[in-house]
N, CA, C and O atoms as a GROMACS GRO file, in nm:
protein
  588
    1MET      N    1   1.203  -4.752   5.178
    1MET     CA    2   1.327  -4.694   5.132
    1MET      C    3   1.294  -4.582   5.033
    1MET      O    4   1.204  -4.597   4.950
    2ILE      N    5   1.368  -4.472   5.041
    2ILE     CA    6   1.349  -4.362   4.947
    2ILE      C    7   1.476  -4.343   4.865
    2ILE      O    8   1.585  -4.384   4.906
    3ASN      N    9   1.461  -4.282   4.749
    3ASN     CA   10   1.575  -4.251   4.666
    3ASN      C   11   1.621  -4.108   4.695
    3ASN      O   12   1.539  -4.017   4.704
    4VAL      N   13   1.752  -4.091   4.711
    4VAL     CA   14   1.811  -3.959   4.732
    4VAL      C   15   1.917  -3.940   4.626
    4VAL      O   16   2.015  -4.014   4.619
    5LYS      N   17   1.896  -3.838   4.543
    5LYS     CA   18   1.995  -3.809   4.438
    5LYS      C   19   2.118  -3.743   4.500
    5LYS      O   20   2.107  -3.659   4.589
    6ILE      N   21   2.235  -3.784   4.451
    6ILE     CA   22   2.359  -3.718   4.492
    6ILE      C   23   2.435  -3.678   4.366
    6ILE      O   24   2.421  -3.738   4.260
    7LYS      N   25   2.515  -3.575   4.382
    7LYS     CA   26   2.597  -3.527   4.271
    7LYS      C   27   2.742  -3.525   4.317
    7LYS      O   28   2.774  -3.472   4.423
    8LYS      N   29   2.829  -3.584   4.235
    8LYS     CA   30   2.972  -3.578   4.263
    8LYS      C   31   3.024  -3.442   4.218
    8LYS      O   32   3.015  -3.407   4.100
    9LEU      N   33   3.078  -3.365   4.311
    9LEU     CA   34   3.138  -3.238   4.280
    9LEU      C   35   3.286  -3.254   4.247
    9LEU      O   36   3.351  -3.163   4.196
   10ASN      N   37   3.336  -3.373   4.276
   10ASN     CA   38   3.475  -3.409   4.248
   10ASN      C   39   3.474  -3.556   4.207
   10ASN      O   40   3.411  -3.639   4.272
   11GLU      N   41   3.543  -3.587   4.100
   11GLU     CA   42   3.541  -3.725   4.050
   11GLU      C   43   3.595  -3.826   4.151
   11GLU      O   44   3.566  -3.945   4.140
   12ASN      N   45   3.673  -3.780   4.248
   12ASN     CA   46   3.729  -3.871   4.349
   12ASN      C   47   3.640  -3.889   4.470
   12ASN      O   48   3.673  -3.966   4.561
   13ALA      N   49   3.527  -3.820   4.474
   13ALA     CA   50   3.435  -3.833   4.588
   13ALA      C   51   3.380  -3.975   4.593
   13ALA      O   52   3.359  -4.039   4.491
   14LYS      N   53   3.359  -4.021   4.715
   14LYS     CA   54   3.310  -4.157   4.736
   14LYS      C   55   3.164  -4.152   4.781
   14LYS      O   56   3.129  -4.077   4.872
   15VAL      N   57   3.080  -4.231   4.717
   15VAL     CA   58   2.937  -4.236   4.746
   15VAL      C   59   2.915  -4.295   4.885
   15VAL      O   60   2.979  -4.394   4.921
   16PRO      N   61   2.824  -4.235   4.965
   16PRO     CA   62   2.796  -4.289   5.099
   16PRO      C   63   2.751  -4.435   5.091
   16PRO      O   64   2.687  -4.476   4.994
   17ALA      N   65   2.786  -4.513   5.193
   17ALA     CA   66   2.752  -4.655   5.194
   17ALA      C   67   2.723  -4.699   5.337
   17ALA      O   68   2.782  -4.650   5.433
   18ARG      N   69   2.629  -4.794   5.348
   18ARG     CA   70   2.600  -4.856   5.478
   18ARG      C   71   2.697  -4.972   5.498
   18ARG      O   72   2.726  -5.048   5.405
   19ALA      N   73   2.746  -4.986   5.620
   19ALA     CA   74   2.841  -5.093   5.650
   19ALA      C   75   2.774  -5.230   5.651
   19ALA      O   76   2.834  -5.330   5.613
   20THR      N   77   2.646  -5.234   5.696
   20THR     CA   78   2.571  -5.359   5.700
   20THR      C   79   2.426  -5.330   5.659
   20THR      O   80   2.386  -5.214   5.653
   21ASP      N   81   2.350  -5.434   5.632
   21ASP     CA   82   2.209  -5.417   5.596
   21ASP      C   83   2.129  -5.351   5.709
   21ASP      O   84   2.032  -5.281   5.683
   22GLY      N   85   2.171  -5.373   5.833
   22GLY     CA   86   2.100  -5.317   5.947
   22GLY      C   87   2.145  -5.177   5.988
   22GLY      O   88   2.091  -5.121   6.083
   23SER      N   89   2.243  -5.122   5.919
   23SER     CA   90   2.294  -4.988   5.954
   23SER      C   91   2.191  -4.882   5.922
   23SER      O   92   2.138  -4.877   5.810
   24ALA      N   93   2.161  -4.796   6.019
   24ALA     CA   94   2.068  -4.685   5.996
   24ALA      C   95   2.135  -4.576   5.915
   24ALA      O   96   2.072  -4.515   5.829
   25GLY      N   97   2.262  -4.550   5.943
   25GLY     CA   98   2.334  -4.443   5.877
   25GLY      C   99   2.423  -4.493   5.766
   25GLY      O  100   2.472  -4.606   5.770
   26ALA      N  101   2.444  -4.407   5.668
   26ALA     CA  102   2.539  -4.435   5.560
   26ALA      C  103   2.666  -4.358   5.589
   26ALA      O  104   2.661  -4.239   5.622
   27ASP      N  105   2.779  -4.424   5.577
   27ASP     CA  106   2.907  -4.360   5.607
   27ASP      C  107   2.940  -4.253   5.504
   27ASP      O  108   2.921  -4.272   5.384
   28LEU      N  109   2.990  -4.140   5.554
   28LEU     CA  110   3.041  -4.032   5.470
   28LEU      C  111   3.193  -4.041   5.469
   28LEU      O  112   3.254  -4.070   5.572
   29TYR      N  113   3.252  -4.017   5.353
   29TYR     CA  114   3.396  -4.035   5.335
   29TYR      C  115   3.467  -3.902   5.313
   29TYR      O  116   3.416  -3.813   5.244
   30ALA      N  117   3.584  -3.890   5.372
   30ALA     CA  118   3.666  -3.769   5.356
   30ALA      C  119   3.719  -3.760   5.214
   30ALA      O  120   3.758  -3.860   5.153
   31LEU      N  121   3.720  -3.638   5.163
   31LEU     CA  122   3.783  -3.609   5.035
   31LEU      C  123   3.890  -3.503   5.064
   31LEU      O  124   3.859  -3.385   5.083
   32CYS      N  125   4.014  -3.547   5.067
   32CYS     CA  126   4.127  -3.460   5.104
   32CYS      C  127   4.206  -3.421   4.981
   32CYS      O  128   4.216  -3.498   4.886
   33ASP      N  129   4.264  -3.301   4.983
   33ASP     CA  130   4.352  -3.256   4.875
   33ASP      C  131   4.482  -3.335   4.874
   33ASP      O  132   4.544  -3.356   4.770
   34LYS      N  133   4.524  -3.379   4.993
   34LYS     CA  134   4.647  -3.456   5.009
   34LYS      C  135   4.610  -3.596   5.057
   34LYS      O  136   4.493  -3.634   5.051
   35ASP      N  137   4.707  -3.671   5.106
   35ASP     CA  138   4.680  -3.805   5.157
   35ASP      C  139   4.604  -3.802   5.289
   35ASP      O  140   4.535  -3.898   5.323
   36PHE      N  141   4.616  -3.691   5.362
   36PHE     CA  142   4.548  -3.680   5.491
   36PHE      C  143   4.535  -3.532   5.531
   36PHE      O  144   4.600  -3.444   5.474
   37VAL      N  145   4.449  -3.509   5.631
   37VAL     CA  146   4.433  -3.377   5.692
   37VAL      C  147   4.463  -3.395   5.840
   37VAL      O  148   4.415  -3.490   5.903
   38GLU      N  149   4.541  -3.304   5.896
   38GLU     CA  150   4.569  -3.309   6.040
   38GLU      C  151   4.472  -3.218   6.114
   38GLU      O  152   4.439  -3.108   6.069
   39ILE      N  153   4.426  -3.269   6.229
   39ILE     CA  154   4.341  -3.190   6.318
   39ILE      C  155   4.413  -3.183   6.452
   39ILE      O  156   4.426  -3.283   6.522
   40GLN      N  157   4.460  -3.065   6.487
   40GLN     CA  158   4.533  -3.046   6.612
   40GLN      C  159   4.439  -3.067   6.731
   40GLN      O  160   4.317  -3.062   6.717
   41ALA      N  161   4.497  -3.091   6.848
   41ALA     CA  162   4.418  -3.105   6.971
   41ALA      C  163   4.328  -2.983   6.988
   41ALA      O  164   4.374  -2.870   6.977
   42HIS      N  165   4.201  -3.008   7.014
   42HIS     CA  166   4.099  -2.904   7.040
   42HIS      C  167   4.074  -2.813   6.920
   42HIS      O  168   4.021  -2.703   6.937
   43GLU      N  169   4.111  -2.856   6.801
   43GLU     CA  170   4.089  -2.779   6.679
   43GLU      C  171   3.968  -2.835   6.604
   43GLU      O  172   3.935  -2.953   6.617
   44THR      N  173   3.901  -2.750   6.527
   44THR     CA  174   3.791  -2.789   6.440
   44THR      C  175   3.830  -2.764   6.295
   44THR      O  176   3.882  -2.658   6.262
   45VAL      N  177   3.806  -2.863   6.209
   45VAL     CA  178   3.842  -2.855   6.068
   45VAL      C  179   3.723  -2.900   5.983
   45VAL      O  180   3.657  -3.000   6.014
   46LEU      N  181   3.696  -2.826   5.876
   46LEU     CA  182   3.592  -2.868   5.780
   46LEU      C  183   3.651  -2.971   5.686
   46LEU      O  184   3.752  -2.947   5.620
   47ILE      N  185   3.588  -3.088   5.681
   47ILE     CA  186   3.632  -3.196   5.595
   47ILE      C  187   3.535  -3.207   5.478
   47ILE      O  188   3.414  -3.219   5.498
   48HIS      N  189   3.587  -3.202   5.358
   48HIS     CA  190   3.505  -3.212   5.237
   48HIS      C  191   3.460  -3.356   5.213
   48HIS      O  192   3.530  -3.451   5.249
   49THR      N  193   3.342  -3.370   5.150
   49THR     CA  194   3.298  -3.501   5.101
   49THR      C  195   3.297  -3.503   4.949
   49THR      O  196   3.301  -3.610   4.888
   50GLY      N  197   3.292  -3.384   4.886
   50GLY     CA  198   3.286  -3.377   4.740
   50GLY      C  199   3.150  -3.413   4.683
   50GLY      O  200   3.139  -3.443   4.564
   51LEU      N  201   3.047  -3.411   4.768
   51LEU     CA  202   2.912  -3.451   4.726
   51LEU      C  203   2.810  -3.344   4.762
   51LEU      O  204   2.823  -3.276   4.864
   52SER      N  205   2.707  -3.332   4.679
   52SER     CA  206   2.588  -3.256   4.716
   52SER      C  207   2.468  -3.349   4.703
   52SER      O  208   2.473  -3.448   4.630
   53PHE      N  209   2.361  -3.317   4.774
   53PHE     CA  210   2.246  -3.406   4.787
   53PHE      C  211   2.117  -3.335   4.748
   53PHE      O  212   2.104  -3.214   4.766
   54GLU      N  213   2.023  -3.412   4.696
   54GLU     CA  214   1.887  -3.364   4.672
   54GLU      C  215   1.796  -3.444   4.766
   54GLU      O  216   1.740  -3.547   4.729
   55ILE      N  217   1.784  -3.392   4.887
   55ILE     CA  218   1.702  -3.459   4.988
   55ILE      C  219   1.556  -3.423   4.962
   55ILE      O  220   1.524  -3.305   4.948
   56PRO      N  221   1.467  -3.522   4.956
   56PRO     CA  222   1.326  -3.493   4.925
   56PRO      C  223   1.261  -3.402   5.030
   56PRO      O  224   1.297  -3.404   5.147
   57ASP      N  225   1.163  -3.322   4.983
   57ASP     CA  226   1.088  -3.236   5.074
   57ASP      C  227   1.021  -3.322   5.181
   57ASP      O  228   0.972  -3.431   5.151
   58GLY      N  229   1.020  -3.275   5.303
   58GLY     CA  230   0.963  -3.352   5.414
   58GLY      C  231   1.064  -3.440   5.483
   58GLY      O  232   1.032  -3.509   5.580
   59TYR      N  233   1.189  -3.439   5.434
   59TYR     CA  234   1.297  -3.517   5.494
   59TYR      C  235   1.412  -3.423   5.527
   59TYR      O  236   1.422  -3.313   5.474
   60VAL      N  237   1.498  -3.469   5.616
   60VAL     CA  238   1.618  -3.395   5.653
   60VAL      C  239   1.735  -3.493   5.659
   60VAL      O  240   1.718  -3.609   5.697
   61GLY      N  241   1.853  -3.446   5.623
   61GLY     CA  242   1.973  -3.526   5.642
   61GLY      C  243   2.035  -3.490   5.775
   61GLY      O  244   2.057  -3.372   5.803
   62LEU      N  245   2.062  -3.589   5.857
   62LEU     CA  246   2.124  -3.567   5.988
   62LEU      C  247   2.262  -3.632   5.988
   62LEU      O  248   2.276  -3.751   5.960
   63VAL      N  249   2.363  -3.552   6.020
   63VAL     CA  250   2.502  -3.600   6.020
   63VAL      C  251   2.544  -3.625   6.165
   63VAL      O  252   2.549  -3.532   6.246
   64PHE      N  253   2.574  -3.749   6.195
   64PHE     CA  254   2.613  -3.790   6.330
   64PHE      C  255   2.758  -3.839   6.332
   64PHE      O  256   2.816  -3.871   6.228
   65ALA      N  257   2.814  -3.844   6.451
   65ALA     CA  258   2.949  -3.899   6.470
   65ALA      C  259   2.948  -4.048   6.441
   65ALA      O  260   2.846  -4.116   6.456
   66ARG      N  261   3.063  -4.098   6.401
   66ARG     CA  262   3.086  -4.242   6.397
   66ARG      C  263   3.137  -4.282   6.535
   66ARG      O  264   3.228  -4.218   6.588
   67SER      N  265   3.079  -4.384   6.592
   67SER     CA  266   3.113  -4.419   6.730
   67SER      C  267   3.261  -4.449   6.747
   67SER      O  268   3.319  -4.415   6.850
   68SER      N  269   3.324  -4.512   6.648
   68SER     CA  270   3.465  -4.546   6.663
   68SER      C  271   3.554  -4.422   6.664
   68SER      O  272   3.652  -4.418   6.739
   69LEU      N  273   3.522  -4.321   6.584
   69LEU     CA  274   3.602  -4.198   6.586
   69LEU      C  275   3.586  -4.125   6.718
   69LEU      O  276   3.684  -4.073   6.773
   70GLY      N  277   3.465  -4.121   6.769
   70GLY     CA  278   3.440  -4.049   6.894
   70GLY      C  279   3.502  -4.118   7.014
   70GLY      O  280   3.568  -4.054   7.096
   71SER      N  281   3.480  -4.249   7.025
   71SER     CA  282   3.524  -4.319   7.145
   71SER      C  283   3.673  -4.355   7.144
   71SER      O  284   3.736  -4.360   7.249
   72LYS      N  285   3.729  -4.379   7.028
   72LYS     CA  286   3.869  -4.420   7.020
   72LYS      C  287   3.966  -4.306   6.992
   72LYS      O  288   4.082  -4.311   7.033
   73ARG      N  289   3.917  -4.201   6.919
   73ARG     CA  290   4.010  -4.096   6.876
   73ARG      C  291   3.967  -3.956   6.917
   73ARG      O  292   4.039  -3.860   6.891
   74GLY      N  293   3.851  -3.942   6.979
   74GLY     CA  294   3.806  -3.810   7.025
   74GLY      C  295   3.760  -3.717   6.915
   74GLY      O  296   3.758  -3.596   6.934
   75LEU      N  297   3.722  -3.772   6.799
   75LEU     CA  298   3.677  -3.690   6.686
   75LEU      C  299   3.526  -3.701   6.669
   75LEU      O  300   3.471  -3.810   6.663
   76ALA      N  301   3.460  -3.584   6.662
   76ALA     CA  302   3.315  -3.582   6.646
   76ALA      C  303   3.274  -3.452   6.578
   76ALA      O  304   3.347  -3.352   6.585
   77PRO      N  305   3.158  -3.451   6.513
   77PRO     CA  306   3.112  -3.325   6.453
   77PRO      C  307   3.107  -3.214   6.557
   77PRO      O  308   3.056  -3.232   6.668
   78ALA      N  309   3.160  -3.098   6.521
   78ALA     CA  310   3.168  -2.985   6.613
   78ALA      C  311   3.030  -2.937   6.656
   78ALA      O  312   3.012  -2.893   6.769
   79ASN      N  313   2.933  -2.947   6.566
   79ASN     CA  314   2.797  -2.902   6.598
   79ASN      C  315   2.711  -3.015   6.653
   79ASN      O  316   2.589  -3.001   6.662
   80LYS      N  317   2.773  -3.124   6.690
   80LYS     CA  318   2.711  -3.244   6.748
   80LYS      C  319   2.625  -3.320   6.648
   80LYS      O  320   2.648  -3.439   6.625
   81VAL      N  321   2.525  -3.254   6.589
   81VAL     CA  322   2.445  -3.314   6.483
   81VAL      C  323   2.432  -3.211   6.372
   81VAL      O  324   2.381  -3.101   6.394
   82GLY      N  325   2.477  -3.247   6.253
   82GLY     CA  326   2.462  -3.157   6.139
   82GLY      C  327   2.325  -3.174   6.078
   82GLY      O  328   2.273  -3.286   6.069
   83VAL      N  329   2.265  -3.064   6.035
   83VAL     CA  330   2.133  -3.066   5.973
   83VAL      C  331   2.147  -3.023   5.827
   83VAL      O  332   2.192  -2.912   5.798
   84ILE      N  333   2.108  -3.112   5.736
   84ILE     CA  334   2.111  -3.083   5.593
   84ILE      C  335   1.966  -3.069   5.547
   84ILE      O  336   1.894  -3.167   5.535
   85ASP      N  337   1.926  -2.944   5.521
   85ASP     CA  338   1.788  -2.917   5.480
   85ASP      C  339   1.763  -2.965   5.337
   85ASP      O  340   1.855  -2.976   5.257
   86SER      N  341   1.636  -2.992   5.307
   86SER     CA  342   1.600  -3.046   5.176
   86SER      C  343   1.624  -2.947   5.062
   86SER      O  344   1.636  -2.989   4.947
   87ASP      N  345   1.632  -2.818   5.092
   87ASP     CA  346   1.655  -2.720   4.985
   87ASP      C  347   1.801  -2.679   4.971
   87ASP      O  348   1.832  -2.591   4.891
   88TYR      N  349   1.891  -2.741   5.047
   88TYR     CA  350   2.035  -2.711   5.036
   88TYR      C  351   2.096  -2.795   4.924
   88TYR      O  352   2.075  -2.916   4.919
   89ARG      N  353   2.171  -2.731   4.836
   89ARG     CA  354   2.232  -2.802   4.724
   89ARG      C  355   2.384  -2.787   4.720
   89ARG      O  356   2.448  -2.828   4.624
   90GLY      N  357   2.442  -2.727   4.824
   90GLY     CA  358   2.587  -2.712   4.827
   90GLY      C  359   2.655  -2.841   4.873
   90GLY      O  360   2.590  -2.941   4.900
   91GLU      N  361   2.786  -2.834   4.881
   91GLU     CA  362   2.863  -2.952   4.923
   91GLU      C  363   2.837  -2.984   5.070
   91GLU      O  364   2.834  -2.895   5.155
   92LEU      N  365   2.819  -3.112   5.097
   92LEU     CA  366   2.809  -3.157   5.235
   92LEU      C  367   2.952  -3.165   5.289
   92LEU      O  368   3.036  -3.240   5.238
   93MET      N  369   2.978  -3.088   5.394
   93MET     CA  370   3.108  -3.092   5.461
   93MET      C  371   3.083  -3.127   5.607
   93MET      O  372   2.977  -3.095   5.662
   94VAL      N  373   3.179  -3.191   5.668
   94VAL     CA  374   3.168  -3.231   5.808
   94VAL      C  375   3.268  -3.150   5.888
   94VAL      O  376   3.388  -3.153   5.861
   95SER      N  377   3.218  -3.078   5.986
   95SER     CA  378   3.301  -2.998   6.075
   95SER      C  379   3.346  -3.088   6.190
   95SER      O  380   3.273  -3.106   6.287
   96LEU      N  381   3.467  -3.143   6.179
   96LEU     CA  382   3.516  -3.237   6.281
   96LEU      C  383   3.596  -3.163   6.387
   96LEU      O  384   3.683  -3.082   6.356
   97HIS      N  385   3.566  -3.194   6.512
   97HIS     CA  386   3.640  -3.135   6.625
   97HIS      C  387   3.721  -3.244   6.693
   97HIS      O  388   3.672  -3.355   6.715
   98ASN      N  389   3.844  -3.211   6.726
   98ASN     CA  390   3.934  -3.304   6.796
   98ASN      C  391   3.927  -3.274   6.946
   98ASN      O  392   3.984  -3.176   6.993
   99HIS      N  393   3.856  -3.359   7.019
   99HIS     CA  394   3.842  -3.343   7.164
   99HIS      C  395   3.962  -3.401   7.240
   99HIS      O  396   3.972  -3.385   7.361
  100SER      N  397   4.052  -3.467   7.170
  100SER     CA  398   4.165  -3.532   7.236
  100SER      C  399   4.280  -3.433   7.260
  100SER      O  400   4.272  -3.316   7.222
  101GLU      N  401   4.383  -3.483   7.324
  101GLU     CA  402   4.502  -3.401   7.355
  101GLU      C  403   4.614  -3.418   7.253
  101GLU      O  404   4.721  -3.359   7.267
  102ILE      N  405   4.589  -3.499   7.150
  102ILE     CA  406   4.693  -3.523   7.050
  102ILE      C  407   4.640  -3.492   6.909
  102ILE      O  408   4.519  -3.493   6.886
  103THR      N  409   4.731  -3.463   6.818
  103THR     CA  410   4.694  -3.438   6.679
  103THR      C  411   4.641  -3.567   6.617
  103THR      O  412   4.697  -3.675   6.636
  104GLN      N  413   4.532  -3.555   6.544
  104GLN     CA  414   4.472  -3.669   6.475
  104GLN      C  415   4.481  -3.648   6.325
  104GLN      O  416   4.475  -3.535   6.277
  105LYS      N  417   4.495  -3.757   6.252
  105LYS     CA  418   4.497  -3.752   6.106
  105LYS      C  419   4.370  -3.813   6.050
  105LYS      O  420   4.326  -3.920   6.094
  106ILE      N  421   4.311  -3.745   5.952
  106ILE     CA  422   4.201  -3.801   5.875
  106ILE      C  423   4.258  -3.830   5.737
  106ILE      O  424   4.303  -3.740   5.666
  107GLU      N  425   4.256  -3.956   5.700
  107GLU     CA  426   4.310  -3.996   5.570
  107GLU      C  427   4.205  -3.980   5.461
  107GLU      O  428   4.085  -3.990   5.487
  108ASN      N  429   4.252  -3.956   5.340
  108ASN     CA  430   4.162  -3.948   5.225
  108ASN      C  431   4.080  -4.077   5.216
  108ASN      O  432   4.135  -4.186   5.229
  109GLU      N  433   3.951  -4.065   5.193
  109GLU     CA  434   3.854  -4.174   5.183
  109GLU      C  435   3.826  -4.243   5.316
  109GLU      O  436   3.763  -4.349   5.318
  110GLU      N  437   3.870  -4.185   5.427
  110GLU     CA  438   3.836  -4.240   5.558
  110GLU      C  439   3.691  -4.207   5.591
  110GLU      O  440   3.641  -4.100   5.553
  111ARG      N  441   3.624  -4.297   5.660
  111ARG     CA  442   3.486  -4.273   5.702
  111ARG      C  443   3.488  -4.173   5.818
  111ARG      O  444   3.553  -4.198   5.920
  112ILE      N  445   3.418  -4.059   5.802
  112ILE     CA  446   3.430  -3.950   5.899
  112ILE      C  447   3.302  -3.920   5.976
  112ILE      O  448   3.308  -3.856   6.081
  113ALA      N  449   3.189  -3.966   5.929
  113ALA     CA  450   3.060  -3.940   5.995
  113ALA      C  451   2.958  -4.032   5.930
  113ALA      O  452   2.988  -4.105   5.836
  114GLN      N  453   2.836  -4.028   5.981
  114GLN     CA  454   2.730  -4.106   5.920
  114GLN      C  455   2.609  -4.017   5.895
  114GLN      O  456   2.577  -3.928   5.975
  115LEU      N  457   2.542  -4.043   5.784
  115LEU     CA  458   2.427  -3.964   5.740
  115LEU      C  459   2.301  -4.047   5.750
  115LEU      O  460   2.294  -4.158   5.698
  116LEU      N  461   2.201  -3.991   5.817
  116LEU     CA  462   2.068  -4.051   5.821
  116LEU      C  463   1.971  -3.957   5.750
  116LEU      O  464   1.978  -3.836   5.769
  117ILE      N  465   1.882  -4.012   5.669
  117ILE     CA  466   1.776  -3.936   5.605
  117ILE      C  467   1.648  -3.968   5.682
  117ILE      O  468   1.606  -4.083   5.690
  118VAL      N  469   1.586  -3.862   5.740
  118VAL     CA  470   1.478  -3.881   5.835
  118VAL      C  471   1.359  -3.792   5.798
  118VAL      O  472   1.378  -3.675   5.765
  119PRO      N  473   1.235  -3.847   5.803
  119PRO     CA  474   1.119  -3.761   5.780
  119PRO      C  475   1.096  -3.670   5.901
  119PRO      O  476   1.135  -3.703   6.014
  120PHE      N  477   1.034  -3.556   5.877
  120PHE     CA  478   1.001  -3.466   5.988
  120PHE      C  479   0.868  -3.397   5.960
  120PHE      O  480   0.822  -3.392   5.846
  121LEU      N  481   0.808  -3.346   6.065
  121LEU     CA  482   0.684  -3.271   6.054
  121LEU      C  483   0.713  -3.123   6.055
  121LEU      O  484   0.792  -3.075   6.136
  122LYS      N  485   0.649  -3.050   5.965
  122LYS     CA  486   0.662  -2.904   5.965
  122LYS      C  487   0.559  -2.850   6.064
  122LYS      O  488   0.442  -2.886   6.059
  123ALA      N  489   0.604  -2.763   6.152
  123ALA     CA  490   0.516  -2.709   6.257
  123ALA      C  491   0.474  -2.567   6.224
  123ALA      O  492   0.555  -2.486   6.177
  124ASN      N  493   0.348  -2.537   6.249
  124ASN     CA  494   0.301  -2.399   6.247
  124ASN      C  495   0.307  -2.349   6.390
  124ASN      O  496   0.244  -2.407   6.479
  125PHE      N  497   0.381  -2.243   6.414
  125PHE     CA  498   0.394  -2.189   6.549
  125PHE      C  499   0.287  -2.083   6.569
  125PHE      O  500   0.282  -1.984   6.496
  126ILE      N  501   0.201  -2.106   6.669
  126ILE     CA  502   0.085  -2.020   6.693
  126ILE      C  503   0.102  -1.951   6.826
  126ILE      O  504   0.110  -2.015   6.931
  127LEU      N  505   0.108  -1.820   6.822
  127LEU     CA  506   0.121  -1.740   6.943
  127LEU      C  507  -0.005  -1.754   7.027
  127LEU      O  508  -0.117  -1.744   6.975
  128SER      N  509   0.013  -1.778   7.159
  128SER     CA  510  -0.102  -1.797   7.248
  128SER      C  511  -0.072  -1.734   7.383
  128SER      O  512   0.043  -1.735   7.428
  129ASP      N  513  -0.173  -1.680   7.448
  129ASP     CA  514  -0.158  -1.624   7.582
  129ASP      C  515  -0.162  -1.732   7.689
  129ASP      O  516  -0.115  -1.709   7.800
  130GLU      N  517  -0.216  -1.848   7.658
  130GLU     CA  518  -0.230  -1.958   7.754
  130GLU      C  519  -0.183  -2.089   7.692
  130GLU      O  520  -0.202  -2.113   7.573
  131LEU      N  521  -0.123  -2.174   7.775
  131LEU     CA  522  -0.086  -2.309   7.736
  131LEU      C  523  -0.154  -2.407   7.830
  131LEU      O  524  -0.181  -2.374   7.946
  132GLU      N  525  -0.181  -2.526   7.783
  132GLU     CA  526  -0.246  -2.629   7.863
  132GLU      C  527  -0.158  -2.666   7.982
  132GLU      O  528  -0.036  -2.680   7.966
  133ASP      N  529  -0.217  -2.680   8.101
  133ASP     CA  530  -0.144  -2.718   8.222
  133ASP      C  531  -0.104  -2.866   8.216
  133ASP      O  532  -0.174  -2.948   8.157
  134THR      N  533   0.011  -2.898   8.278
  134THR     CA  534   0.056  -3.036   8.294
  134THR      C  535   0.103  -3.055   8.438
  134THR      O  536   0.121  -2.956   8.509
  135ASP      N  537   0.123  -3.179   8.481
  135ASP     CA  538   0.175  -3.205   8.616
  135ASP      C  539   0.313  -3.144   8.634
  135ASP      O  540   0.344  -3.093   8.742
  136ARG      N  541   0.395  -3.147   8.533
  136ARG     CA  542   0.531  -3.095   8.541
  136ARG      C  543   0.533  -2.942   8.541
  136ARG      O  544   0.615  -2.881   8.610
  137GLY      N  545   0.445  -2.882   8.466
  137GLY     CA  546   0.440  -2.737   8.458
  137GLY      C  547   0.568  -2.679   8.400
  137GLY      O  548   0.614  -2.724   8.295
  138SER      N  549   0.626  -2.580   8.468
  138SER     CA  550   0.746  -2.514   8.416
  138SER      C  551   0.874  -2.570   8.475
  138SER      O  552   0.980  -2.510   8.460
  139GLY      N  553   0.866  -2.684   8.542
  139GLY     CA  554   0.985  -2.747   8.600
  139GLY      C  555   1.086  -2.780   8.491
  139GLY      O  556   1.053  -2.848   8.394
  140GLY      N  557   1.209  -2.732   8.508
  140GLY     CA  558   1.311  -2.749   8.406
  140GLY      C  559   1.414  -2.854   8.442
  140GLY      O  560   1.380  -2.963   8.489
  141PHE      N  561   1.539  -2.821   8.419
  141PHE     CA  562   1.650  -2.915   8.438
  141PHE      C  563   1.646  -2.980   8.575
  141PHE      O  564   1.650  -2.911   8.677
  142GLY      N  565   1.639  -3.113   8.578
  142GLY     CA  566   1.642  -3.188   8.703
  142GLY      C  567   1.511  -3.192   8.778
  142GLY      O  568   1.505  -3.248   8.887
  143SER      N  569   1.406  -3.134   8.723
  143SER     CA  570   1.281  -3.125   8.797
  143SER      C  571   1.207  -3.258   8.811
  143SER      O  572   1.118  -3.269   8.895
  144THR      N  573   1.241  -3.358   8.731
  144THR     CA  574   1.174  -3.487   8.741
  144THR      C  575   1.250  -3.586   8.826
  144THR      O  576   1.212  -3.703   8.832
  145GLY      N  577   1.357  -3.542   8.892
  145GLY     CA  578   1.432  -3.630   8.980
  145GLY      C  579   1.567  -3.665   8.923
  145GLY      O  580   1.596  -3.641   8.806
  146GLU      N  581   1.651  -3.722   9.010
  146GLU     CA  582   1.788  -3.756   8.970
  146GLU      C  583   1.803  -3.899   8.921
  146GLU      O  584   1.893  -3.928   8.842
  147LYS      N  585   1.717  -3.989   8.966
  147LYS     CA  586   1.728  -4.129   8.925
  147LYS      C  587   1.595  -4.182   8.881
  147LYS      O  588   1.585  -4.299   8.843
   0.00000   0.00000   0.00000
């Protein structure tokens, strides 16, 4: 387990929390100016969390959909997976898209997404005239079969 510092940018912001000991992600909570925010059908809205993070170097914050919002209400991050770099210190906001045909409401302090802190490797990209051959070669989409 690693420590990640967070800063409340608003006294009403709610600290991320895991629902269970086995939860990989910590729930992020909406911070609304009113009791709720409406998201029209097929609209995207930035939802505030009121928090900023100090993610350690070598780690990244990944913002994923909550399964219940996606499967039951058609709400998911517009960019599919949000990437919070370790050197970003601004407010974490979630860009929620309404894939449904009806207006959805996000209530203040509602769980809107989940955050995972994940280690990653930094890659040095080296220009080369040749790449090692493989059985697959340059076969792209669908090249390994349908089933």
